[in-house]
PDB file of C-alpha atoms in Angstrom:
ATOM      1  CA  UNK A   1     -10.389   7.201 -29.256  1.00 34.00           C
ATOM      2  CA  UNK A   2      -9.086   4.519 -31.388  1.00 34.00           C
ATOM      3  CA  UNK A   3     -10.793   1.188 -31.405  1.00 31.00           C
ATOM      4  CA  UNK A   4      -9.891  -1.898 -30.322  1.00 27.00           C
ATOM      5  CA  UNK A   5     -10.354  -5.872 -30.754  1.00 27.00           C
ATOM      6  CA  UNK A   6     -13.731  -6.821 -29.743  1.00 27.00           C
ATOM      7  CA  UNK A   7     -14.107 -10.166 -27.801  1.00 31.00           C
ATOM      8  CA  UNK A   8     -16.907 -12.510 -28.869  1.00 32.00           C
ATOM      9  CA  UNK A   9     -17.734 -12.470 -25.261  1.00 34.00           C
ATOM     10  CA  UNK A  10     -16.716 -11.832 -21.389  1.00 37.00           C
ATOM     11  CA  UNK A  11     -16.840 -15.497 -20.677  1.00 39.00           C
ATOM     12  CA  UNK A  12     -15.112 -16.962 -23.967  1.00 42.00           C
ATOM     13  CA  UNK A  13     -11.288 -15.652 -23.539  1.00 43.00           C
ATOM     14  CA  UNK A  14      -9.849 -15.117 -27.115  1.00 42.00           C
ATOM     15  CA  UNK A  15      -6.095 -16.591 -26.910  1.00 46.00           C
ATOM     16  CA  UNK A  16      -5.212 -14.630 -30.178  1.00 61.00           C
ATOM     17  CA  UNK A  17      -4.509 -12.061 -27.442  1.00 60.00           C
ATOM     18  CA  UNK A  18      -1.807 -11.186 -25.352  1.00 69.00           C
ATOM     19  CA  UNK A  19      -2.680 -11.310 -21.133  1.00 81.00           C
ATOM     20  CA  UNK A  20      -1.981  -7.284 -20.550  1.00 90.00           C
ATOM     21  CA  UNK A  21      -3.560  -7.185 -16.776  1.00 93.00           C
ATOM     22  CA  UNK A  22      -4.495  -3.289 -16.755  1.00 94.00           C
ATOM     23  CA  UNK A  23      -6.673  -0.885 -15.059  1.00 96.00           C
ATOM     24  CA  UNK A  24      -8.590   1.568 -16.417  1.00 96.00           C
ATOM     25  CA  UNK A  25      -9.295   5.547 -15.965  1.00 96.00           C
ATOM     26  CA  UNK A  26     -11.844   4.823 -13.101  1.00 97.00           C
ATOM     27  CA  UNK A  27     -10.592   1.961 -11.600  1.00 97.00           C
ATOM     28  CA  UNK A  28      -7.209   4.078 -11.238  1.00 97.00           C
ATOM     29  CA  UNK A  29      -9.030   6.727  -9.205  1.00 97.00           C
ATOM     30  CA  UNK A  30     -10.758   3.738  -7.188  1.00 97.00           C
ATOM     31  CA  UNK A  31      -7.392   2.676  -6.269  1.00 97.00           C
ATOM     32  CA  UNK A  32      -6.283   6.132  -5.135  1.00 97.00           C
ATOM     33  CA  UNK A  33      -9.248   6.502  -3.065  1.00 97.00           C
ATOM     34  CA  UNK A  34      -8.567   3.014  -1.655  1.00 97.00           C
ATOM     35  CA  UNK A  35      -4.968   3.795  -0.531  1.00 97.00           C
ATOM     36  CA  UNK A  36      -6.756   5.886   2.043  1.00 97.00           C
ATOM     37  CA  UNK A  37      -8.411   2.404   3.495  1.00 95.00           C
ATOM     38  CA  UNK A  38      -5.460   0.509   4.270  1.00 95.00           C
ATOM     39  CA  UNK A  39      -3.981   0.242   8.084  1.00 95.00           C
ATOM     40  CA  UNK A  40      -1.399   2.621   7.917  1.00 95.00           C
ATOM     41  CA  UNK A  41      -0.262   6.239   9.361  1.00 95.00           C
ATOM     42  CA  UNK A  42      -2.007   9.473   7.260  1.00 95.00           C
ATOM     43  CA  UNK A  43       1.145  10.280   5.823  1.00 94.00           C
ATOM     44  CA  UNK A  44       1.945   6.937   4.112  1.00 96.00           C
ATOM     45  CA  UNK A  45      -1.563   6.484   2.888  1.00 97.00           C
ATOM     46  CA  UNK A  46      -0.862  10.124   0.978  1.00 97.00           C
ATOM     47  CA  UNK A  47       2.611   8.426   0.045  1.00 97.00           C
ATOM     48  CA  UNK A  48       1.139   5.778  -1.118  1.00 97.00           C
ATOM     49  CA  UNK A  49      -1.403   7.887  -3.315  1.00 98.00           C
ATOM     50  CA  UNK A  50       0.931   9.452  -4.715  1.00 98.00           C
ATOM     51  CA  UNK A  51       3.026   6.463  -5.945  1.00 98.00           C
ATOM     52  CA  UNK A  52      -0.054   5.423  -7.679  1.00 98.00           C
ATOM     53  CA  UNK A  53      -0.210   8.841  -9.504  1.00 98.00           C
ATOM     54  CA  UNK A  54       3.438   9.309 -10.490  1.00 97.00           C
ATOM     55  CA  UNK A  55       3.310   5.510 -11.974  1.00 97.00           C
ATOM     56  CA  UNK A  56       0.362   6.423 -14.042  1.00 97.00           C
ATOM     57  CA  UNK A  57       1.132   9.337 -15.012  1.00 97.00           C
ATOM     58  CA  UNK A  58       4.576   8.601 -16.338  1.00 95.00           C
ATOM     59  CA  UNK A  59       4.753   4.687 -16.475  1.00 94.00           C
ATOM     60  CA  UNK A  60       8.235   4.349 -15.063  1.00 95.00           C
ATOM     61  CA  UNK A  61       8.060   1.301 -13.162  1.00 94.00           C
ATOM     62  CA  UNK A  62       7.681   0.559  -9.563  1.00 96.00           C
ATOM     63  CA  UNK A  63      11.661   0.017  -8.940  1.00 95.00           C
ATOM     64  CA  UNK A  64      11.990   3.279 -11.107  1.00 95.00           C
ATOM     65  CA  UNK A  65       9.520   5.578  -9.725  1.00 96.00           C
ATOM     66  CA  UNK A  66      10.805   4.731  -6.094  1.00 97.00           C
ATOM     67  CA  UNK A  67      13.810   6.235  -6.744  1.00 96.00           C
ATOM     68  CA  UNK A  68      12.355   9.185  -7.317  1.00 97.00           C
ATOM     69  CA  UNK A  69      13.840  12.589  -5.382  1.00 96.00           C
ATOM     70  CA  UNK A  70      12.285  15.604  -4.290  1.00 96.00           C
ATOM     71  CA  UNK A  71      15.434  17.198  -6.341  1.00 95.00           C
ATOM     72  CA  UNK A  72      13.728  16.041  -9.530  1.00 97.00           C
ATOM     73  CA  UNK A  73      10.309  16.627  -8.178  1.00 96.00           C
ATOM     74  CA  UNK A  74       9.150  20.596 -10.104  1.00 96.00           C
ATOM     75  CA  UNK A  75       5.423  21.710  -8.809  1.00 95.00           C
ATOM     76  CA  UNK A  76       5.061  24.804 -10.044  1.00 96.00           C
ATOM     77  CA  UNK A  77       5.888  23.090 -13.683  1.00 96.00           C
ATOM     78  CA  UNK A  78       3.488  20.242 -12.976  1.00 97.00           C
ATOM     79  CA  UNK A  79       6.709  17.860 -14.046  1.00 97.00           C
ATOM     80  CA  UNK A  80       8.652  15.144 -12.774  1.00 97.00           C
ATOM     81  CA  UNK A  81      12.971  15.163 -13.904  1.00 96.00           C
ATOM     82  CA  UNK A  82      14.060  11.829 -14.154  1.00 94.00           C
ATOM     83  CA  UNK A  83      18.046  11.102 -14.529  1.00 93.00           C
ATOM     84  CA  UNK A  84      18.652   8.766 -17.645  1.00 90.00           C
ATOM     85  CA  UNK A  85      20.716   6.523 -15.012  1.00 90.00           C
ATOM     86  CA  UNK A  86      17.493   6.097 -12.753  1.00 90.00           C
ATOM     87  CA  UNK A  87      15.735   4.469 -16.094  1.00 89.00           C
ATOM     88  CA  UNK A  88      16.467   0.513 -16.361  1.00 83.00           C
ATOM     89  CA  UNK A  89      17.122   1.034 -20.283  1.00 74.00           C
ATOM     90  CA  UNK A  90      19.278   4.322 -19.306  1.00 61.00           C
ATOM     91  CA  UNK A  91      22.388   2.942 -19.204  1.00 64.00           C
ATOM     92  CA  UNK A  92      24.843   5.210 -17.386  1.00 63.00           C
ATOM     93  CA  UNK A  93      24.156   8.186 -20.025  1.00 72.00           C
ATOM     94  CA  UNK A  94      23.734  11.655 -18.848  1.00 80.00           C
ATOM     95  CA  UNK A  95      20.550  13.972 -18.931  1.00 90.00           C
ATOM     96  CA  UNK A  96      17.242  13.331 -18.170  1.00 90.00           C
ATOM     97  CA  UNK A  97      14.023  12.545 -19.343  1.00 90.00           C
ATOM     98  CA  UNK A  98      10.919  14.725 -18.056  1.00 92.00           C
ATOM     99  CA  UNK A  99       7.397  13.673 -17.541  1.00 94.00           C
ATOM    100  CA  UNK A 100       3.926  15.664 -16.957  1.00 94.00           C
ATOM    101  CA  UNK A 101       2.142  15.647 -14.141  1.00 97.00           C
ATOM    102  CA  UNK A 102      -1.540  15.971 -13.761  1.00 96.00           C
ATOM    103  CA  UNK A 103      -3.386  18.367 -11.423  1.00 97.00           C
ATOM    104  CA  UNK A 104      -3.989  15.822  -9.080  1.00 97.00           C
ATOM    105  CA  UNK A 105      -1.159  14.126  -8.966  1.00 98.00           C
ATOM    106  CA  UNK A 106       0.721  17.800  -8.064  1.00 98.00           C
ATOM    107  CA  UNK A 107      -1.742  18.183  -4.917  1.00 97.00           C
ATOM    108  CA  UNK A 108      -1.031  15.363  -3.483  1.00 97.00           C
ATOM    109  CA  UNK A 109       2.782  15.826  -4.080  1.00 97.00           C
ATOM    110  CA  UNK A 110       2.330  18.977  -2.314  1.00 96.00           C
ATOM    111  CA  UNK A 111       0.503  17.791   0.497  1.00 95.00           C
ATOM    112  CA  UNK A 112       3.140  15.400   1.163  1.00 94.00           C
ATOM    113  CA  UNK A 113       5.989  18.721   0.308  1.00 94.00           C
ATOM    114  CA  UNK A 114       4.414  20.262   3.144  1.00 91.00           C
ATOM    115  CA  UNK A 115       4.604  17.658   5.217  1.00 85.00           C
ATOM    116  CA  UNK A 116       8.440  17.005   4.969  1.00 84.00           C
ATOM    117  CA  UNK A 117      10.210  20.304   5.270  1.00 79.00           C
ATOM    118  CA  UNK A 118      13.815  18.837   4.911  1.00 83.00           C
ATOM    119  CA  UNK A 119      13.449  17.279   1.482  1.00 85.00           C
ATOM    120  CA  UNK A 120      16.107  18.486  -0.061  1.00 82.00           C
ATOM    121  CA  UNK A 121      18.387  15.440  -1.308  1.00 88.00           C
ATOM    122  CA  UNK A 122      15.285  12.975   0.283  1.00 93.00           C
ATOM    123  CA  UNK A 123      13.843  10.300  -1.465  1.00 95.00           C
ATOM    124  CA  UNK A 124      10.077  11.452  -1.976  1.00 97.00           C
ATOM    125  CA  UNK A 125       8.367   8.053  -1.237  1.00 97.00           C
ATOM    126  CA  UNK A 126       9.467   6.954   2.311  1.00 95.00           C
ATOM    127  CA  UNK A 127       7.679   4.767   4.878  1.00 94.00           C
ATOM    128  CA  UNK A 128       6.606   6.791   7.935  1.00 89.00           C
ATOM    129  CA  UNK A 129       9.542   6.315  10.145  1.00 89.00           C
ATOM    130  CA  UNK A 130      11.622   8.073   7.482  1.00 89.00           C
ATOM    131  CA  UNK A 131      12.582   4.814   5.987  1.00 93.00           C
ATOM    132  CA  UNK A 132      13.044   4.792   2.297  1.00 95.00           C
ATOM    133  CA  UNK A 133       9.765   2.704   0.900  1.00 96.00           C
ATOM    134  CA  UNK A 134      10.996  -0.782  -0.216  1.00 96.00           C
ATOM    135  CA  UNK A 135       9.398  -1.867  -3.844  1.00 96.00           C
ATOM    136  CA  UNK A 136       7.937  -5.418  -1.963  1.00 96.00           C
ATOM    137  CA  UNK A 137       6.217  -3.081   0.862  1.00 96.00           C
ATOM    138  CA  UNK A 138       5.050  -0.270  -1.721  1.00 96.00           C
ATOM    139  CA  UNK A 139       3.421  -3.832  -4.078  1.00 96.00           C
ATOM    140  CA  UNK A 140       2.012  -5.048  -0.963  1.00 96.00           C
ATOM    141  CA  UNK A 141       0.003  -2.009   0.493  1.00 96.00           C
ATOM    142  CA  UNK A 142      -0.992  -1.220  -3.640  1.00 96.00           C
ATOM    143  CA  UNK A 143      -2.097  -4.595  -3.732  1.00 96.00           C
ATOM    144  CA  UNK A 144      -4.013  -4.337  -0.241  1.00 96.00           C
ATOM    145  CA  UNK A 145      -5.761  -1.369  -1.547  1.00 97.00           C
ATOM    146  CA  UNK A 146      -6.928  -2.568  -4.704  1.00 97.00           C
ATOM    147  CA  UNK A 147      -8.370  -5.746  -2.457  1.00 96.00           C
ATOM    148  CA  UNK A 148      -9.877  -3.702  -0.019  1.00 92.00           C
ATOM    149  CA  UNK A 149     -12.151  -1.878  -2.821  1.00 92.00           C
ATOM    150  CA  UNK A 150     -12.696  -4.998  -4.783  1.00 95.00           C
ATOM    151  CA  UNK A 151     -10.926  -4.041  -7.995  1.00 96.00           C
ATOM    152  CA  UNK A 152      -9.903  -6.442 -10.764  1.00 96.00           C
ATOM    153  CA  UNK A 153      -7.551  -6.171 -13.674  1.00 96.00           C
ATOM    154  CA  UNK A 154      -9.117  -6.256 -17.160  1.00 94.00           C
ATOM    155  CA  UNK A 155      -7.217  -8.537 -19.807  1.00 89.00           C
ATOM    156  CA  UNK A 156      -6.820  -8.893 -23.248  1.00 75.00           C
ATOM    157  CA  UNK A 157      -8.981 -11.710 -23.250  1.00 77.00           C
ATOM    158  CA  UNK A 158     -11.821 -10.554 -21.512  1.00 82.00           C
ATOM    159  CA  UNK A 159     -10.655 -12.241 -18.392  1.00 88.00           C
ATOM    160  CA  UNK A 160     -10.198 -10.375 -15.166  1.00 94.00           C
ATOM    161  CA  UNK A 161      -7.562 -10.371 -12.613  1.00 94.00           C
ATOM    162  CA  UNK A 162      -7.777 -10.754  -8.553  1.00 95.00           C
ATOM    163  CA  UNK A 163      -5.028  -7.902  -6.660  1.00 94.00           C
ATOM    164  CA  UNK A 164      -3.360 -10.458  -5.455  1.00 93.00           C
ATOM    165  CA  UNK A 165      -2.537 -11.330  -8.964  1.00 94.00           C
ATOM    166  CA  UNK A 166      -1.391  -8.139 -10.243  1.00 93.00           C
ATOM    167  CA  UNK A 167       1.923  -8.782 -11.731  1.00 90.00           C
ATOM    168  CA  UNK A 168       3.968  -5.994 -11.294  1.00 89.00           C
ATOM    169  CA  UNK A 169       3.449  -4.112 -14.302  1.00 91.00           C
ATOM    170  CA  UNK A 170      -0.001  -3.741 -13.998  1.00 95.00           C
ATOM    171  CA  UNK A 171       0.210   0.354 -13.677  1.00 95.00           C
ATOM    172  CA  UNK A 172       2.847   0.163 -16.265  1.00 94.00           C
ATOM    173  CA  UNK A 173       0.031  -1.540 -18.799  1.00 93.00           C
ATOM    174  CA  UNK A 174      -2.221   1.024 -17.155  1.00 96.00           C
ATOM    175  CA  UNK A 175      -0.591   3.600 -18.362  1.00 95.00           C
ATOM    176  CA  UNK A 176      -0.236   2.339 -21.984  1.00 93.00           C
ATOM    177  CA  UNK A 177      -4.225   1.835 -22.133  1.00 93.00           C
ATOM    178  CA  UNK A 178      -4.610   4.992 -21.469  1.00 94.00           C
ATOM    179  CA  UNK A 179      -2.413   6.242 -24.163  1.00 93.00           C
ATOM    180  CA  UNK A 180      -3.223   3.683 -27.015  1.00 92.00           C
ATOM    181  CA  UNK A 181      -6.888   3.556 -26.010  1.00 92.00           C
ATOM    182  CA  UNK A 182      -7.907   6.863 -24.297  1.00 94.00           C
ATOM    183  CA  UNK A 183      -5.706   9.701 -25.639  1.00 93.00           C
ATOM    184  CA  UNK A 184      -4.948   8.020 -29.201  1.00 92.00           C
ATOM    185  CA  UNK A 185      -1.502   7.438 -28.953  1.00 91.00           C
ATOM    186  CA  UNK A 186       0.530   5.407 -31.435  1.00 90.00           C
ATOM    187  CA  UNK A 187       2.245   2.560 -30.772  1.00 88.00           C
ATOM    188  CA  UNK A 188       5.591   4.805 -31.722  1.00 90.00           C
ATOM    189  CA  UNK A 189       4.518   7.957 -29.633  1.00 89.00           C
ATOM    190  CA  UNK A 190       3.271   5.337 -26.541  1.00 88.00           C
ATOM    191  CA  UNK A 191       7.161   3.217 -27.105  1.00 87.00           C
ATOM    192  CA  UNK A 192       8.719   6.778 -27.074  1.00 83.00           C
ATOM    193  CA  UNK A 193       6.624   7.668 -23.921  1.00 83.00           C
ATOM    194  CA  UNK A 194       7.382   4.388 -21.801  1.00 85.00           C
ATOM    195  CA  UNK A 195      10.975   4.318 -22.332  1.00 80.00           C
ATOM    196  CA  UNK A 196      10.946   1.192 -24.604  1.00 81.00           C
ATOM    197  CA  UNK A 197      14.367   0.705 -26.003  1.00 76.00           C
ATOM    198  CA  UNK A 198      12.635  -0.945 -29.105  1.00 81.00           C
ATOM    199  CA  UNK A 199       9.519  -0.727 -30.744  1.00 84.00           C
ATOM    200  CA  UNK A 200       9.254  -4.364 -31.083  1.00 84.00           C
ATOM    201  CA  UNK A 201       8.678  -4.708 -27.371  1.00 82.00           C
ATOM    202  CA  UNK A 202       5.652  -2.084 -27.040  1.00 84.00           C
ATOM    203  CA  UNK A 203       3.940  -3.726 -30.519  1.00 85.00           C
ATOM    204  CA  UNK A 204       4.498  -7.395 -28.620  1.00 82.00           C
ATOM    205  CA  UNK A 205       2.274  -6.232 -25.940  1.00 82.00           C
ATOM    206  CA  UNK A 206       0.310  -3.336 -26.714  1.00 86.00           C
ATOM    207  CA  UNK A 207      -0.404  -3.649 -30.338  1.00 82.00           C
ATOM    208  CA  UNK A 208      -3.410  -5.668 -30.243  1.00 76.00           C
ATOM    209  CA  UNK A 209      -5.296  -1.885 -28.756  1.00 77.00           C
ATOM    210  CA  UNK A 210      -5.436  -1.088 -32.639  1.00 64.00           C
TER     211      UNK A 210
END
């Protein structure tokens, strides 16, 4: 695990560090428990699960990961296919970029599989009227789960942060915690890994995780 920058305490926020709002390993599978709490039918709860999953898993962001197809979706390979064109720094170049998917993360994908035998060409996070699952609904009902199981955002700082202040890359700086912090990642292997066109932008965030 490599180290990182320790704060000279939880109440006295160190401004020499950049505000990353971010969840970590356990507060991730809070969350996924929690999408199970909100007021909605069993089958978007599961979508809803598995949003949270594919985000973390792959840090694509929430406009990115909703665009997501069963086409590009590969169980039995535990991998997600994403199209270069899908990516916001993809441009309109050919190919695609693929992602592994943990264990858990390819249950729930096939609980939902089951659940909607005509998938071919379908989008693979819809609302449950069929609907395809619009990025302000999918923010809203992640940020209603986080509130219903009272989880905060860690920061840089030491300060934490309320659901209804996620900003919306708070998975995406999830994701790079867990890389940087967790797995030992570099900042070039964790820029390669989020899609960053340039290093500068990964080290502007993320390097203070040294």
């Amino acid at each position: 695990m490599l180290p990182f920058r320790m704060m000279s305490s939880a109440n006295e926020p160190n401004s020499e560090v950049p505000e990353v709002p971010h969840l970590k390993p356990s507060q991730i599978k809070e969350l996924r428990h929690a999408c199970y709490q909100i007021d909605a039918p069993r089958s978007l709860q599961t979508t809803l699960e598995a949003l949270v999953q594919i985000r973390y898993d792959t840090g694509l962001r929430l406009v990115e990961s909703l665009r997501s197809m069963w086409d590009w979706i590969f169980l039995g390979e535990e991998a997600l296919a994403v199209p270069l064109w899908a990516l916001k720094c993809g441009g309109s170049r050919d190919g695609t970029i693929a992602f592994d998917l943990g264990a858990d993360t390819v249950r729930t994908l096939a609980t939902l599989a089951r659940d909607t035998p005509d998938r071919a060409d379908q989008p693979v996070f819809t609302r449950a009227d069929g609907r395809k699952l619009e990025p302000e609904l999918a923010r809203h009902l992640i940020i209603t789960a986080a509130s219903a199981s009272g989880i905060e955002a860690h920061q840089g700082s030491g300060k934490r942060v309320e659901p209804s202040e996620f900003p919306s890359q708070t998975l995406r700086n999830s994701t790079a915690y867990r890389l940087r912090v967790v797995e030992g990642y570099s900042l070039e292997d964790t820029s390669g890994r989020l899609g960053d066109p340039i290093l500068e932008i990964t080290s502007r965030r993320y390097e203070f995780w040294d």
